[in-house]
Amino acid sequence: MPKAFLLDIDYVKEPNKAGIDEGIIRLVLRADGKVLFRNVHFHPYFYYAGKLPTELKDIPQVSGIEEVGMELDGKKVKVHKVVCYNPSDVPKLRDIFGKFGRCYEYDIPFVKRFIIDTGINVFSTIDYKELEGDYIEVYSSSDDMRRLNAMAFDIETYNPHGIPRPKEDPLLMISYSMGDKSKGVITYGKTENRHAVKAKDERDTIDKFCKLVREEDIDILYGYNSSQFDLPYIRERAAVIKAPFVLGRDNTPFTQHTRGMFTTASVAGRIHADVFHMVRFLAMIGALKTNTYTLGEVYNEMFGRQKKSVPKNEIWKMWNEEKGRDTLIEYSLDDADSTYQLGEYIFPIFVEIARVAGLAIDDAVSSTAGQLVEMVLLKEAHRRGVLAPNRPKESEATARESEPIEGAYVKVPPPGVYSNIVVFDFRSLYPSIIVSHNISPETLNCTCCSEEEAHTSPDGLRFCSKKKGIVPEVLANILHHRAILKRQMKSLDRNSDEYRYAYARQYAFKIIANAFYGMLRYVRARWYCRECAAATTAWERFYIKGVIEKAEREGFNVLYSDTDSIFIELKDRTEKDALAFMDGINKSLPKDMELELEDFYTRGVFVAKKSGKAGAKKKYALLSRDGHIKIRGFELVRRDWSEIAKQTQRRVLETVLRDGSVDKALKIINDVVEGLRAKRVPVSDLVIYTLLRKDVEDYKAVGPEVAAAKKGIARGLDIKEGYMIGYVITGKGGSISDKAELADYVEEGDYDPDYYINNQVLPAVEKILGELGYEGEVLKTGKRQQGLSDWL
């Protein structure tokens, strides 16, 4: 039986023998060194529960109707499986059938339906049988680990008006990188740069790029925001100059789709992986801390290295003279190379997300974490023969929003500086609670368990102890496989492909597992269950309070606790005492739950809320025994603070934690203040970033970011909702808003030092040293009132 590597799945529409447009699943296969397109016979369908009137039996768009046995709300039922020809007919037929009964699973996209039903995964090896024409029958699939041909690309465009206009402004160059294998910049500008691949003109630049993609047989094409900028720009320029633009293996350019939150671009027969979309996903789930999502910022966050940069608004000037053109070529190549490195680092995670959730790569990249959980549950529901719940109507979702649940328990810390701290946290607390207590919509208030047998939550909700629910069963399987992978990783070479694969897969499991609780409480989710979410947080409060109470009984000083973590000051207790305490807790927990040691810390800083002396949650800094500093919640991780404020805050925190020296911290602040006053701070360290959440004209209050945006629009820039504004408060103007200017248009030294001292630097450090008795004026002068020893 032949085998092939399944690269991607999509579908096309073709008329059948009756002249009706039919959806055809298309597999992109790599076999014997070639890439093949093969079709699979599969029809879209949905389920209908209700009587089947005569008028529903002879609709042309219906391929067939059969009665099947399913489970609905825990009961066996008979429903009709309505099979269609065309995926786009499903919502139309749902409306027709919905007048006579209730429809289910009508909103599952065609490719997802195919993956759910067949169980095959992308990036796997399939066994298949050849049928007539280009059709095959798929028998099985097994996950495969292999390196494919990957290339990253980036474009530069002429931009005398700021934002380039594809109808008027030409494409200047296309850079590409295949890592150590090959890299270069295709351009028609006069240059002797060693990386330049010379083209005759703009048309030849596009042609050479497409030819390179074909000749290198590229499977994965990385870009950075290429779905919405690079690819559409090339396509439009190609149309203007009447040049061919073919990237797909079926001789098409690319297609755009709206998928979830993003507009994505798909290249037929290849994987177009927009690294920008992957970065946005990781940032939204908290796995990546970044301020602006720019390529340079993300690259620095991931690898700790700076990439090349040029003034974006001066690219057109650089192109016009040879020396500047060489700099532009190096910059563009660095963009492609940085995108390649990011893609190779991040993309394997999304391959594993796709395989775990059962998605095509495009869908994995553009889904939310909750949608990933939904797909995993849809697969399990199909396996069990259970009808998946429908998503709620808007009125039902609104009603759900009016019934919030009580959240996690938080013990706020007394502000101050402390020594000898141990931090424990529950391993995957919410997932382990859901698994341990069988929390699932269909196990709620079961009739098969007595009160003594059922899992009864602290708020009185009962869950079955006999029949495993769909949510905990799927979640337990994910946690189990992740634990196996993490154990395997300990014995693998960190530079090996095996380690890379295991890391990516366990990370995919982690992302999906951590999203289950959020899905249960998300009012628009299929498996929403207010009682399940409430019971989960009730058990969280029960367990964390129990740990706190036991710690205090044993003489430990509990400083802080939030959701799944507990911070304890050891004082005269030993590390051995702390570990013995942890072991005692674990003996009392259900088998799927575990309290783990995060680390021992030599010193920690906790600050007060803005509104008083009460401690602030999720805002602290800790110094571990090995010298690592952990910082949470301070301004240095927020984009609306300038780099000078963030750098100063980090240096002050590190000094207080490492050296225990307030004098050194005060000197740092004093030096920064003096540097600002002397205009020695570079403009790049003064930029403040703000995301425009609506169009500029829709803002009633004109803050500095809006004022700066308006000035940019007046220059011809295309600034609108979703644009990240980077602005500087200059020395020109009356109000702060008057002084705000887009960073690209600010000269060195043209800033308001008083603004940055009083509104950026001092507020960033006051909460830290304020706990040690230092206020704003004291910080400016550096006069010492008391020492760190007064706190320790």
Short mmCIF file of N, CA and C in Angstrom, two decimals, residues 39 211 216 229 294 308 365 370 518 607 644 730 777:
data_model
loop_
_atom_site.label_atom_id
_atom_site.label_comp_id
_atom_site.label_asym_id
_atom_site.label_seq_id
_atom_site.Cartn_x
_atom_site.Cartn_y
_atom_site.Cartn_z
N ASN A 39 -7.51 13.94 -4.45
CA ASN A 39 -8.85 14.21 -3.94
C ASN A 39 -9.39 13.03 -3.15
N LYS A 211 10.13 32.05 -9.38
CA LYS A 211 10.94 30.96 -9.93
C LYS A 211 11.77 30.30 -8.84
N GLU A 216 13.35 25.73 -5.71
CA GLU A 216 13.75 25.20 -4.41
C GLU A 216 12.70 24.27 -3.83
N PHE A 229 0.21 42.35 4.09
CA PHE A 229 1.02 43.36 3.42
C PHE A 229 1.82 42.79 2.26
N THR A 294 6.35 44.27 16.60
CA THR A 294 7.22 44.50 15.46
C THR A 294 8.22 43.36 15.37
N LYS A 308 18.94 44.49 12.58
CA LYS A 308 19.21 45.76 11.92
C LYS A 308 17.92 46.58 11.79
N VAL A 365 -3.06 28.32 13.28
CA VAL A 365 -2.44 29.62 13.48
C VAL A 365 -3.46 30.70 13.79
N GLY A 370 -9.43 28.86 22.99
CA GLY A 370 -10.73 28.25 23.23
C GLY A 370 -11.22 27.46 22.03
N GLY A 518 -11.13 28.18 30.78
CA GLY A 518 -11.64 29.37 30.11
C GLY A 518 -12.78 29.05 29.17
N VAL A 607 5.02 45.52 46.28
CA VAL A 607 4.67 46.94 46.38
C VAL A 607 3.19 47.10 46.69
N ILE A 644 13.24 54.24 28.54
CA ILE A 644 14.05 54.81 29.62
C ILE A 644 13.42 54.52 30.98
N THR A 730 7.67 65.92 22.73
CA THR A 730 8.75 66.83 22.34
C THR A 730 8.75 68.08 23.22
N GLU A 777 10.50 63.67 45.56
CA GLU A 777 11.56 64.67 45.67
C GLU A 777 12.84 64.06 46.21
#
